[in-house]
Coordinates of C-alpha atoms and ligand atoms in Angstrom, one line a residue:
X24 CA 32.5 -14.0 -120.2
X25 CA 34.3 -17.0 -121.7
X26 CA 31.2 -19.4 -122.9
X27 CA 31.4 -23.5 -121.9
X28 CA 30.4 -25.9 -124.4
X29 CA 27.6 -28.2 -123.7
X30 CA 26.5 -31.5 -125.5
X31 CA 23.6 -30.6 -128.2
X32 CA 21.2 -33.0 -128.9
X33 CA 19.7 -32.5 -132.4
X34 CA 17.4 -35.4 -133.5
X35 CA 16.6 -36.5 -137.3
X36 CA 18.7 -33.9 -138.9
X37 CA 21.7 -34.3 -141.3
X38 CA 25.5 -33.0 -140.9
X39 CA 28.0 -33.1 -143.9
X40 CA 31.1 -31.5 -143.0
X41 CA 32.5 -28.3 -144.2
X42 CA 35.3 -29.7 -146.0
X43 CA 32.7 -32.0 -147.9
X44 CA 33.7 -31.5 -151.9
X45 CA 30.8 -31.6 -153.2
X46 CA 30.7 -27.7 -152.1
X47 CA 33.2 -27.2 -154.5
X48 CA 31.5 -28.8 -157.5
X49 CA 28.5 -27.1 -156.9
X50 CA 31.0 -23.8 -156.9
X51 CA 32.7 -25.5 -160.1
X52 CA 29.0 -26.2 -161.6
X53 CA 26.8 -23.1 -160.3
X54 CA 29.6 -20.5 -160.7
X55 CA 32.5 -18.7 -158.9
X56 CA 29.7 -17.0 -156.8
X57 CA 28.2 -20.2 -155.3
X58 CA 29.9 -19.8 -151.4
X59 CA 30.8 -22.8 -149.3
X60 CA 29.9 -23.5 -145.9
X61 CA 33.6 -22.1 -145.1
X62 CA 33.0 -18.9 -147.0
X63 CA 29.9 -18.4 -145.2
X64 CA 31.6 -18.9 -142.3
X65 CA 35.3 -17.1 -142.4
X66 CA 33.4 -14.2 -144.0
X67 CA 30.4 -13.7 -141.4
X68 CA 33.4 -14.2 -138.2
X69 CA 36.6 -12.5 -140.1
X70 CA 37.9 -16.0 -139.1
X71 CA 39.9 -16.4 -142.0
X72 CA 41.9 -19.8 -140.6
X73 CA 39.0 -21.7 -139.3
X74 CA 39.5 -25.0 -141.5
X75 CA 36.7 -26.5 -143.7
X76 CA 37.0 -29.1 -141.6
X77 CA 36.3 -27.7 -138.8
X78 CA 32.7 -27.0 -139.4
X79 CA 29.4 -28.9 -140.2
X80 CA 26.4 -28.3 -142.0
X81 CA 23.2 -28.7 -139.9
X82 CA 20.2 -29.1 -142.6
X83 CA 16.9 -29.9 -141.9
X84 CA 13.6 -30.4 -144.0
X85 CA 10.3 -29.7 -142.7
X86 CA 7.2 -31.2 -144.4
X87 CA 4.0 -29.9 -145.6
X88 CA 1.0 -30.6 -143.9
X89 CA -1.7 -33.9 -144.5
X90 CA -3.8 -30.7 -145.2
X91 CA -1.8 -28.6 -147.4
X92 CA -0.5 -31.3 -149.7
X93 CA -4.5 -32.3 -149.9
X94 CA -5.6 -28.8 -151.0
X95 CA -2.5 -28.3 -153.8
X96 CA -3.2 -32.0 -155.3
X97 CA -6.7 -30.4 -156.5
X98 CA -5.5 -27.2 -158.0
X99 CA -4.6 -27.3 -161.9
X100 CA -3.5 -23.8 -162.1
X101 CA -3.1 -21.4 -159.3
X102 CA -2.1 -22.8 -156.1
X103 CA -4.3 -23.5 -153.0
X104 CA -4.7 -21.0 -150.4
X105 CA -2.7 -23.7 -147.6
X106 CA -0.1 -24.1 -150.0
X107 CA 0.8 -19.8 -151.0
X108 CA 0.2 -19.5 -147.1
X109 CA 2.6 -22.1 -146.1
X110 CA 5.0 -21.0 -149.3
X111 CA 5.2 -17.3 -147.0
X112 CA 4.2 -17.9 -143.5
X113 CA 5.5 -20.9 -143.2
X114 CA 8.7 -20.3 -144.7
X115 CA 9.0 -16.8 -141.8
X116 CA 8.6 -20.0 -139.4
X117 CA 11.7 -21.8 -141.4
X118 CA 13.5 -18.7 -141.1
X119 CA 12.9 -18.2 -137.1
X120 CA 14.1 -21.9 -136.8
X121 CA 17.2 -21.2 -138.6
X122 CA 17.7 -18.0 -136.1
X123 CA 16.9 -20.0 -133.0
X124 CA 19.3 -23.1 -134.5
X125 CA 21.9 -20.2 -134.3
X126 CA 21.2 -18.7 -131.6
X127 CA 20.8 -22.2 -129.6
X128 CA 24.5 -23.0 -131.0
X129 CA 25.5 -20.0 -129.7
X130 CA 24.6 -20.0 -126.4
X131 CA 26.1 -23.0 -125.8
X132 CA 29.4 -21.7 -127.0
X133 CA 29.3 -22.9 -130.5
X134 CA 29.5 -20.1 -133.5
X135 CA 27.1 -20.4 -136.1
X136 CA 25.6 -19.0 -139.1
X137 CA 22.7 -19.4 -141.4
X138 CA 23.9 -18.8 -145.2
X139 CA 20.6 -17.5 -146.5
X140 CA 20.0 -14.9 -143.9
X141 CA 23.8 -13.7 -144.5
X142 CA 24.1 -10.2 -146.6
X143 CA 26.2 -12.3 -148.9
X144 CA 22.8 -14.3 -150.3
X145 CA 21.2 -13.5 -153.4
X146 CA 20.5 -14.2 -156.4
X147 CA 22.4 -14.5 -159.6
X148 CA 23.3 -15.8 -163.2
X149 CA 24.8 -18.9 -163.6
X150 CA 26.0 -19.7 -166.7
X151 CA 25.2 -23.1 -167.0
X152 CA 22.0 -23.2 -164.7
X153 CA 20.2 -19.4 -165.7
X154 CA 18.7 -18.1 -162.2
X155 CA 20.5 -19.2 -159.4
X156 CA 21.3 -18.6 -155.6
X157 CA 24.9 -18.1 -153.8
X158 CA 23.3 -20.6 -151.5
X159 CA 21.0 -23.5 -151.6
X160 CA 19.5 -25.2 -149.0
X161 CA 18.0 -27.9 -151.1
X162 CA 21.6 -29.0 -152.3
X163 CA 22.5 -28.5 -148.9
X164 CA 20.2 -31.2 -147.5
X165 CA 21.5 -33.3 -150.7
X166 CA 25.0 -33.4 -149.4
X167 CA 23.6 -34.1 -146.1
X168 CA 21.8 -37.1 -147.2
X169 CA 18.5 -35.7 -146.8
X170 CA 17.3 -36.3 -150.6
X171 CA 18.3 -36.7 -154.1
X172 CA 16.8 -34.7 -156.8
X173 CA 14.1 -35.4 -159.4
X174 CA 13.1 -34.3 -162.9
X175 CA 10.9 -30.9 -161.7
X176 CA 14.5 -30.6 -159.6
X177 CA 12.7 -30.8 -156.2
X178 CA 14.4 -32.6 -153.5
X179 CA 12.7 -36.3 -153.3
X180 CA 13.2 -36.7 -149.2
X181 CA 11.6 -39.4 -146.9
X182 CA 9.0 -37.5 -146.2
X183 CA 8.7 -36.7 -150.1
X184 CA 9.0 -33.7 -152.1
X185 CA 6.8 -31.4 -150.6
X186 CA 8.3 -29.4 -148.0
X187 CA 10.9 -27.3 -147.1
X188 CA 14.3 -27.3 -146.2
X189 CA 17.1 -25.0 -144.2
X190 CA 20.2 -25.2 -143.1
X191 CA 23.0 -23.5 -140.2
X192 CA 26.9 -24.0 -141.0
X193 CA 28.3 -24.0 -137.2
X194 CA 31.9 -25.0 -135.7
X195 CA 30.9 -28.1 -134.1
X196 CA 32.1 -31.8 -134.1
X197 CA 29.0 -33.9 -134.4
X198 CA 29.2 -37.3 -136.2
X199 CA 29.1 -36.9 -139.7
X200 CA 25.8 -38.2 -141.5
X201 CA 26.4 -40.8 -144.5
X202 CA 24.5 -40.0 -147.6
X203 CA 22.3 -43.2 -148.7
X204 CA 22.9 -42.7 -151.9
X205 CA 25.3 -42.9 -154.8
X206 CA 23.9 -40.6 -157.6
X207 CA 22.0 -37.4 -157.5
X208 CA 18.6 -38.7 -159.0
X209 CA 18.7 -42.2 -157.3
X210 CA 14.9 -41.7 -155.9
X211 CA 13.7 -40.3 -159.1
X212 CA 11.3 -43.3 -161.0
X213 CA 12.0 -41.3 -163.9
X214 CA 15.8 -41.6 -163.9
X215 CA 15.9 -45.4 -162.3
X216 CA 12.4 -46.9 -163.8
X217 CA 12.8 -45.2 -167.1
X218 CA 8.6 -44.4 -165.5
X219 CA 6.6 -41.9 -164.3
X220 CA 6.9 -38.2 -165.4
X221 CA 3.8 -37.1 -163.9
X222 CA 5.2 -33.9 -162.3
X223 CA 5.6 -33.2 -166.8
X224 CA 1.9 -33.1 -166.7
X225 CA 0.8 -31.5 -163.4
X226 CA 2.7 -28.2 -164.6
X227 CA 0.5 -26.0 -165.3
X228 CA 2.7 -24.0 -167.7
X229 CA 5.0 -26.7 -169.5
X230 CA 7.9 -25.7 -167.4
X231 CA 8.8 -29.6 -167.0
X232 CA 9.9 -31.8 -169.4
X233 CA 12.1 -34.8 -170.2
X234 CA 14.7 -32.5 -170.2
X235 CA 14.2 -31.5 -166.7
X236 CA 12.9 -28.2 -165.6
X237 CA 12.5 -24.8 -168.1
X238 CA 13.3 -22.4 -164.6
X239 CA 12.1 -19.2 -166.9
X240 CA 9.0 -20.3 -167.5
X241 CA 8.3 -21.7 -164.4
X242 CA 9.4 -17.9 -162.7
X243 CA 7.2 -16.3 -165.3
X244 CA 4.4 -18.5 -164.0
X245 CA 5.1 -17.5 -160.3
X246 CA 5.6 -13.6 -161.0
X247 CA 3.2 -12.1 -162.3
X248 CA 0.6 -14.6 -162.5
X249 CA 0.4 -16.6 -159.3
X250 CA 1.4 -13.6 -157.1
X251 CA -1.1 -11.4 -158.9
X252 CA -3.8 -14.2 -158.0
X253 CA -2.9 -14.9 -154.7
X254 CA -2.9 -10.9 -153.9
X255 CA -6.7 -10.7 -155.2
X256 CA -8.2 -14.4 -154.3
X257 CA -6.4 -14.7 -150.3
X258 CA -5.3 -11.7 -149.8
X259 CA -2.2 -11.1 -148.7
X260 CA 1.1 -10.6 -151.0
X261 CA 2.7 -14.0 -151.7
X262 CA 2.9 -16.4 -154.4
X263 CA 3.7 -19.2 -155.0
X264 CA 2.9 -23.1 -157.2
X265 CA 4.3 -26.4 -156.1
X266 CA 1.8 -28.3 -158.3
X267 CA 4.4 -30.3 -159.0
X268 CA 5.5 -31.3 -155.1
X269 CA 1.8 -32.3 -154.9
X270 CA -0.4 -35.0 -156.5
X271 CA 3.1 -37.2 -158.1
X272 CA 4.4 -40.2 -156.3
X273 CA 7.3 -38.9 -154.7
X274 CA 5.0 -35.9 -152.7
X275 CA 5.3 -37.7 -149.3
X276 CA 8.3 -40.5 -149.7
X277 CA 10.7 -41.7 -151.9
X278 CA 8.7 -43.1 -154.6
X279 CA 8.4 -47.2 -155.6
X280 CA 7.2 -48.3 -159.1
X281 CA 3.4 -49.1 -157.3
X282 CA 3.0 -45.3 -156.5
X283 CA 3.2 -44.2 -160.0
X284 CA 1.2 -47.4 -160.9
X285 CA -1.1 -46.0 -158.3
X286 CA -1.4 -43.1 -159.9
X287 CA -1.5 -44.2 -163.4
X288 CA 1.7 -43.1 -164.5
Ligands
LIG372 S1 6.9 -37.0 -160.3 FE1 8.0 -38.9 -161.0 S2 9.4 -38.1 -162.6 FE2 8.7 -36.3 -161.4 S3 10.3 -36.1 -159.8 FE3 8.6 -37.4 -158.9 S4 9.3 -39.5 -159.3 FE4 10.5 -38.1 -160.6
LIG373 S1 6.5 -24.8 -159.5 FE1 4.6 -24.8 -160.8 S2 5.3 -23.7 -162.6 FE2 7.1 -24.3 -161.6 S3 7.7 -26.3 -162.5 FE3 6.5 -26.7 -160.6 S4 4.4 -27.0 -161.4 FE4 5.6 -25.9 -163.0

């Protein structure tokens, strides 16, 4: 039965096109392995002549709660019991939006894909960056103008640093959103104020520093020891840290100099 296209409405969310080229420096920076939204997309429909073009990239980012953030800015070391919960369960939610984003798209004629739940995501080696995905959705919801990255490399969003983030490649025409920004680490005090640093010092492990973010020892924090602690103290397999997405001045906005003054960084 040939499907009719309806009018979506999608509110707050972000759409960079396809064809955007920052897909292709990622690919150029990450590696050969790094797919664009046009990969994702020819390969999951054997549409091999769709155009880049042609397709948009629907991101989103979903913040932690009041209550969660609260709980992880107290932890020194292991993360709060809100925060590991929301790290797993709330990311199963994330990945049910992304399904019902596709399968909303696609009952109103509209073909669509989410990249991480493809059998083409995983994880690899780049050799610039170490540990890294074929995919990622918070560089995703950077070329959608959602956020620019700080020193810890978490995306500094609107509604801050703490949350998370997904994203759907579809063939749809929707108007394209502008990015507010010129430079990658524009909302970072560190980068603009020459100020702040504090997510250095709430890292438990020393996995942040001026230099940006050690991404071995930060893993090596998450597995064994965080998963190991959240299997014994709230039982139920998970793990998980974001020490620091919580208690720094960019945790719920896009930080000004008086936040990290409020904080006394
Ligand atoms: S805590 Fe400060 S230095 Fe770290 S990412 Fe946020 S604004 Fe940048
Ligand atoms: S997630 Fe935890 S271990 Fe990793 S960089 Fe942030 S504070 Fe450090």
């Amino acid at each position: 039965m040939k499907q009719t296209k309806r009018p979506l409405e999608l509110h707050s969310w972000a759409f960079p096109k396809g064809d955007d080229p920052l897909y292709e420096d990622y690919r150029e920076h990450v590696g050969p392995f790094y797919m664009t939204p046009w990969e994702v997309f020819a390969i999951t429909f054997r549409d091999f002549s769709v155009k880049p073009g042609e397709l948009t990239v629907i991101s989103w980012t979903l913040p932690q709660t009041q209550a969660t953030k609260a709980d992880n800015r107290r932890e020194t070391f292991y993360p709060s019991e809100r925060w590991a919960r929301a790290r797993i369960f709330g990311e199963q939610v994330n990945e049910k939006l992304r399904k019902h984003v596709v399968a909303t798209l696609e009952s109103n004629g509209y073909q669509a894909v989410a990249p991480i739940l493809t059998p083409q995501f995983s994880t690899r080696i780049s050799p610039k960056y170490g540990l890294a995905s074929t995919w990622s959705e918070r560089h995703a919801a950077y070329a959608s103008g959602l956020g620019t990255f700080g020193l810890c490399d978490g995306l500094i969003t609107p509604v801050g640093k703490a949350m998370r983030t997904g994203s759907v490649v579809a063939r749809i025409d929707v108007p394209l959103t502008k990015r507010p920004y010129s430079d990658h680490r524009e909302y970072c005090l560190f980068f603009t104020e020459g100020i702040c640093g504090k997510c250095i010092s709430r890292c438990p492990v020393g996995a942040i520093t001026e230099e940006g973010k050690d991404k071995p020892t930060c893993y090596n924090h998450l597995f064994p020891t965080t998963k190991d602690y959240v299997t014994s103290e709230y039982g139920f397999d998970g793990y998980g840290c974001g020490l620091c997405q919580t208690g720094v001045p960019c945790e719920s906005k896009i930080p000004k100099k008086e936040d990290a003054e409020a904080l006394n960084v």
